[in-house]
């Protein structure tokens, strides 16, 4: 049976703004308070989806969330009408209003962890929504994420959904940003690679000194258990705490994998030799031939990686079996990175092509091409069972582009977030979107 890696990209929401909310994420911190352009952000994301679809990849779309999250503000003690809740929050606790307005659900690599049916004990595709509990503005995403994923992958014969892990730091879970799957074919059993930043219960693992390690070993292990993965099909690795302290807040900022290939920076992991050997071994047992492409620090520094997002690229398999990297424009602007990429493709190894996209609006908050997509490996039968409304087509692209043009602002500053009109604009847009994508009622304003 044929199988596919389907990329579901997060559609940027109407409140995309630069809130400076993510300590440890260099771009989010340094672009705080700048004016954003939500319309441009959404169109940049849609353009990437369209190009990949036109290249023959199956492309999907994941809906944004209702913001400001008035219900979250009510839980923090603000009361009255929705407009009064927003006005009070703006007056008394602006940082809470900013957090409740974040469009951060666009980075769907953090929506959850997905295990394909070939890896799981019950032969279904398993999803665990990420609790994202390291940052308040992200911790409020998972209930809606679960409803949206449930509406996209509704058939319980093929799809199993797990609620987010307990929302405490010990089970900090950032979803697929710290999870990679290696395999020979997408439809065959593979090896799931979980990268964690620290252990919550075992003091033998070192932790970063400056920035938070968002993912714990215990969270990764819980997800592997929930999904029914076998010990032979799982490898755990600790992220190098020194790179977290340099701004590598997720593993997908320093490594990316696909098929039999891991593309990673020399400083990405602790105990790298053991990790690579285990990956090689376990993939061999699935009939695969593991290939590691290491980027040496002498050519590209960790700082270059953080600024250019070289590793936050999408590594995609082309029809001839070789691979292509989808990188952000910032890679072309960094001389060392660009030179490295020229050398990489000229060497005619497994990675043969580099394609550049302008995703500046998202990049300024620390979200590159890989952050914007959630990968779901599906066989033909499973693909047919996915809600067809969320699979990208040329007409859907046109409809979504018109929808963005109609509903999105082209400038948003912190002071604009206090405008209750923004909530109404967002709800009007999302109500229409749920009809376009055939999601049914998934937002709090639609179900309460
Ligand atoms: O969680 N930025 C996101 C970026 C997520 C990137 N995702 C992956 N690497 N997979 C984060 O730090 C910034 C929001 C702000 O500051 O307005 C933010 O949430």
PDB file of N, CA, C and O and ligand atoms in Angstrom, residues 17-22 25 28 102 104 107 109-110 135 137-138 174 177 214 249-250 252-253 309 312 365-367 370-371, ligand 1:
ATOM      1  N   UNK A  17       1.267  38.666  16.478  1.00  0.00           N
ATOM      2  CA  UNK A  17       1.938  39.884  16.974  1.00  0.00           C
ATOM      3  C   UNK A  17       3.232  39.518  17.680  1.00  0.00           C
ATOM      4  O   UNK A  17       3.493  38.334  17.931  1.00  0.00           O
ATOM      5  N   UNK A  18       4.031  40.526  17.949  1.00  0.00           N
ATOM      6  CA  UNK A  18       5.331  40.298  18.584  1.00  0.00           C
ATOM      7  C   UNK A  18       5.260  40.675  20.063  1.00  0.00           C
ATOM      8  O   UNK A  18       5.481  41.815  20.444  1.00  0.00           O
ATOM      9  N   UNK A  19       4.928  39.694  20.878  1.00  0.00           N
ATOM     10  CA  UNK A  19       4.689  39.945  22.292  1.00  0.00           C
ATOM     11  C   UNK A  19       5.914  39.771  23.177  1.00  0.00           C
ATOM     12  O   UNK A  19       5.870  40.091  24.364  1.00  0.00           O
ATOM     13  N   UNK A  20       7.007  39.263  22.622  1.00  0.00           N
ATOM     14  CA  UNK A  20       8.205  39.030  23.446  1.00  0.00           C
ATOM     15  C   UNK A  20       7.934  38.025  24.549  1.00  0.00           C
ATOM     16  O   UNK A  20       8.448  38.150  25.672  1.00  0.00           O
ATOM     17  N   UNK A  21       7.168  36.999  24.231  1.00  0.00           N
ATOM     18  CA  UNK A  21       6.641  36.112  25.272  1.00  0.00           C
ATOM     19  C   UNK A  21       7.514  34.907  25.592  1.00  0.00           C
ATOM     20  O   UNK A  21       7.272  34.216  26.573  1.00  0.00           O
ATOM     21  N   UNK A  22       8.502  34.637  24.735  1.00  0.00           N
ATOM     22  CA  UNK A  22       9.219  33.364  24.888  1.00  0.00           C
ATOM     23  C   UNK A  22      10.667  33.552  25.328  1.00  0.00           C
ATOM     24  O   UNK A  22      11.580  33.598  24.488  1.00  0.00           O
ATOM     25  N   UNK A  25      13.911  32.097  23.571  1.00  0.00           N
ATOM     26  CA  UNK A  25      13.739  32.113  22.107  1.00  0.00           C
ATOM     27  C   UNK A  25      14.235  33.498  21.666  1.00  0.00           C
ATOM     28  O   UNK A  25      13.552  34.510  21.879  1.00  0.00           O
ATOM     29  N   UNK A  28      12.020  35.878  19.433  1.00  0.00           N
ATOM     30  CA  UNK A  28      10.835  36.399  20.132  1.00  0.00           C
ATOM     31  C   UNK A  28      11.229  37.545  21.058  1.00  0.00           C
ATOM     32  O   UNK A  28      10.542  38.570  21.134  1.00  0.00           O
ATOM     33  N   UNK A 102      -1.854  35.815  21.776  1.00  0.00           N
ATOM     34  CA  UNK A 102      -0.808  35.268  20.911  1.00  0.00           C
ATOM     35  C   UNK A 102      -1.374  34.310  19.859  1.00  0.00           C
ATOM     36  O   UNK A 102      -2.230  33.480  20.157  1.00  0.00           O
ATOM     37  N   UNK A 104       0.335  32.022  18.663  1.00  0.00           N
ATOM     38  CA  UNK A 104       1.400  31.010  18.682  1.00  0.00           C
ATOM     39  C   UNK A 104       0.973  29.607  18.242  1.00  0.00           C
ATOM     40  O   UNK A 104       1.830  28.781  17.934  1.00  0.00           O
ATOM     41  N   UNK A 107       2.532  27.581  15.157  1.00  0.00           N
ATOM     42  CA  UNK A 107       3.712  26.707  15.105  1.00  0.00           C
ATOM     43  C   UNK A 107       3.262  25.296  15.494  1.00  0.00           C
ATOM     44  O   UNK A 107       3.469  24.827  16.617  1.00  0.00           O
ATOM     45  N   UNK A 109       4.221  22.435  14.795  1.00  0.00           N
ATOM     46  CA  UNK A 109       5.173  21.388  15.196  1.00  0.00           C
ATOM     47  C   UNK A 109       5.064  21.177  16.702  1.00  0.00           C
ATOM     48  O   UNK A 109       5.483  20.145  17.229  1.00  0.00           O
ATOM     49  N   UNK A 110       4.478  22.156  17.398  1.00  0.00           N
ATOM     50  CA  UNK A 110       4.277  22.044  18.839  1.00  0.00           C
ATOM     51  C   UNK A 110       2.846  21.648  19.200  1.00  0.00           C
ATOM     52  O   UNK A 110       2.493  21.641  20.385  1.00  0.00           O
ATOM     53  N   UNK A 135       5.404  27.868  28.799  1.00  0.00           N
ATOM     54  CA  UNK A 135       5.042  29.278  28.558  1.00  0.00           C
ATOM     55  C   UNK A 135       3.535  29.416  28.699  1.00  0.00           C
ATOM     56  O   UNK A 135       2.779  28.701  28.023  1.00  0.00           O
ATOM     57  N   UNK A 137       1.420  31.552  27.497  1.00  0.00           N
ATOM     58  CA  UNK A 137       0.640  31.828  26.276  1.00  0.00           C
ATOM     59  C   UNK A 137       0.475  30.584  25.408  1.00  0.00           C
ATOM     60  O   UNK A 137      -0.451  30.503  24.613  1.00  0.00           O
ATOM     61  N   UNK A 138       1.370  29.597  25.573  1.00  0.00           N
ATOM     62  CA  UNK A 138       1.261  28.380  24.779  1.00  0.00           C
ATOM     63  C   UNK A 138       0.487  27.289  25.524  1.00  0.00           C
ATOM     64  O   UNK A 138      -0.089  26.393  24.915  1.00  0.00           O
ATOM     65  N   UNK A 174       6.577  19.528  24.366  1.00  0.00           N
ATOM     66  CA  UNK A 174       6.500  20.512  23.276  1.00  0.00           C
ATOM     67  C   UNK A 174       6.178  19.850  21.937  1.00  0.00           C
ATOM     68  O   UNK A 174       6.373  20.436  20.868  1.00  0.00           O
ATOM     69  N   UNK A 177       8.190  19.051  17.840  1.00  0.00           N
ATOM     70  CA  UNK A 177       9.427  19.825  17.694  1.00  0.00           C
ATOM     71  C   UNK A 177      10.619  19.077  18.291  1.00  0.00           C
ATOM     72  O   UNK A 177      11.775  19.360  17.950  1.00  0.00           O
ATOM     73  N   UNK A 214      12.563  22.942  27.835  1.00  0.00           N
ATOM     74  CA  UNK A 214      11.104  22.832  27.842  1.00  0.00           C
ATOM     75  C   UNK A 214      10.604  21.381  27.891  1.00  0.00           C
ATOM     76  O   UNK A 214       9.522  21.119  28.399  1.00  0.00           O
ATOM     77  N   UNK A 249      15.796  26.413  21.732  1.00  0.00           N
ATOM     78  CA  UNK A 249      14.736  26.094  22.693  1.00  0.00           C
ATOM     79  C   UNK A 249      13.951  24.840  22.323  1.00  0.00           C
ATOM     80  O   UNK A 249      13.177  24.329  23.133  1.00  0.00           O
ATOM     81  N   UNK A 250      14.084  24.386  21.078  1.00  0.00           N
ATOM     82  CA  UNK A 250      13.510  23.099  20.658  1.00  0.00           C
ATOM     83  C   UNK A 250      14.578  22.367  19.858  1.00  0.00           C
ATOM     84  O   UNK A 250      15.397  23.002  19.185  1.00  0.00           O
ATOM     85  N   UNK A 252      14.200  21.021  17.078  1.00  0.00           N
ATOM     86  CA  UNK A 252      14.089  21.307  15.637  1.00  0.00           C
ATOM     87  C   UNK A 252      14.756  22.618  15.235  1.00  0.00           C
ATOM     88  O   UNK A 252      14.668  23.046  14.093  1.00  0.00           O
ATOM     89  N   UNK A 253      15.440  23.260  16.191  1.00  0.00           N
ATOM     90  CA  UNK A 253      16.251  24.430  15.843  1.00  0.00           C
ATOM     91  C   UNK A 253      17.698  23.986  15.564  1.00  0.00           C
ATOM     92  O   UNK A 253      18.524  24.760  15.092  1.00  0.00           O
ATOM     93  N   UNK A 309      18.231  29.658  11.262  1.00  0.00           N
ATOM     94  CA  UNK A 309      17.269  28.552  11.310  1.00  0.00           C
ATOM     95  C   UNK A 309      17.542  27.496  10.233  1.00  0.00           C
ATOM     96  O   UNK A 309      16.617  26.879   9.691  1.00  0.00           O
ATOM     97  N   UNK A 312      15.880  24.373  11.087  1.00  0.00           N
ATOM     98  CA  UNK A 312      14.428  24.414  11.159  1.00  0.00           C
ATOM     99  C   UNK A 312      13.863  24.339   9.739  1.00  0.00           C
ATOM    100  O   UNK A 312      12.896  24.991   9.372  1.00  0.00           O
ATOM    101  N   UNK A 365       9.369  35.706  15.253  1.00  0.00           N
ATOM    102  CA  UNK A 365       8.945  35.176  16.552  1.00  0.00           C
ATOM    103  C   UNK A 365       9.594  33.815  16.816  1.00  0.00           C
ATOM    104  O   UNK A 365       9.188  33.082  17.716  1.00  0.00           O
ATOM    105  N   UNK A 366      10.585  33.460  15.987  1.00  0.00           N
ATOM    106  CA  UNK A 366      11.305  32.205  16.206  1.00  0.00           C
ATOM    107  C   UNK A 366      10.632  30.992  15.592  1.00  0.00           C
ATOM    108  O   UNK A 366      10.832  29.869  16.062  1.00  0.00           O
ATOM    109  N   UNK A 367       9.844  31.202  14.534  1.00  0.00           N
ATOM    110  CA  UNK A 367       9.164  30.067  13.903  1.00  0.00           C
ATOM    111  C   UNK A 367       9.530  29.928  12.434  1.00  0.00           C
ATOM    112  O   UNK A 367       9.128  30.740  11.605  1.00  0.00           O
ATOM    113  N   UNK A 370       9.956  24.501   9.577  1.00  0.00           N
ATOM    114  CA  UNK A 370       9.628  23.254  10.278  1.00  0.00           C
ATOM    115  C   UNK A 370       8.691  23.493  11.452  1.00  0.00           C
ATOM    116  O   UNK A 370       7.900  22.616  11.809  1.00  0.00           O
ATOM    117  N   UNK A 371       8.777  24.683  12.061  1.00  0.00           N
ATOM    118  CA  UNK A 371       7.847  24.977  13.168  1.00  0.00           C
ATOM    119  C   UNK A 371       6.424  25.057  12.669  1.00  0.00           C
ATOM    120  O   UNK A 371       5.482  24.781  13.396  1.00  0.00           O
TER     121      UNK A 371
HETATM  122  O1  LIG B   1       7.201  28.554  21.422  1.00  0.00           O
HETATM  123  N1  LIG B   1       7.345  31.601  19.688  1.00  0.00           N
HETATM  124  C1  LIG B   1       7.266  30.153  19.649  1.00  0.00           C
HETATM  125  C2  LIG B   1       8.051  29.611  18.485  1.00  0.00           C
HETATM  126  C3  LIG B   1       7.824  28.147  18.301  1.00  0.00           C
HETATM  127  C4  LIG B   1       8.728  27.545  17.282  1.00  0.00           C
HETATM  128  N2  LIG B   1       8.438  26.185  17.119  1.00  0.00           N
HETATM  129  C5  LIG B   1       9.348  25.213  16.887  1.00  0.00           C
HETATM  130  N3  LIG B   1      10.638  25.412  17.042  1.00  0.00           N
HETATM  131  N4  LIG B   1       8.903  24.062  16.566  1.00  0.00           N
HETATM  132  C6  LIG B   1       7.776  29.561  20.967  1.00  0.00           C
HETATM  133  O2  LIG B   1       8.733  30.092  21.521  1.00  0.00           O
HETATM  134  C7  LIG B   1       6.746  33.830  20.443  1.00  0.00           C
HETATM  135  C8  LIG B   1       5.490  34.608  20.691  1.00  0.00           C
HETATM  136  C9  LIG B   1       5.750  36.049  20.982  1.00  0.00           C
HETATM  137  O3  LIG B   1       6.775  36.401  21.539  1.00  0.00           O
HETATM  138  O4  LIG B   1       4.860  36.865  20.637  1.00  0.00           O
HETATM  139  C10 LIG B   1       6.543  32.334  20.442  1.00  0.00           C
HETATM  140  O5  LIG B   1       5.667  31.833  21.125  1.00  0.00           O
END
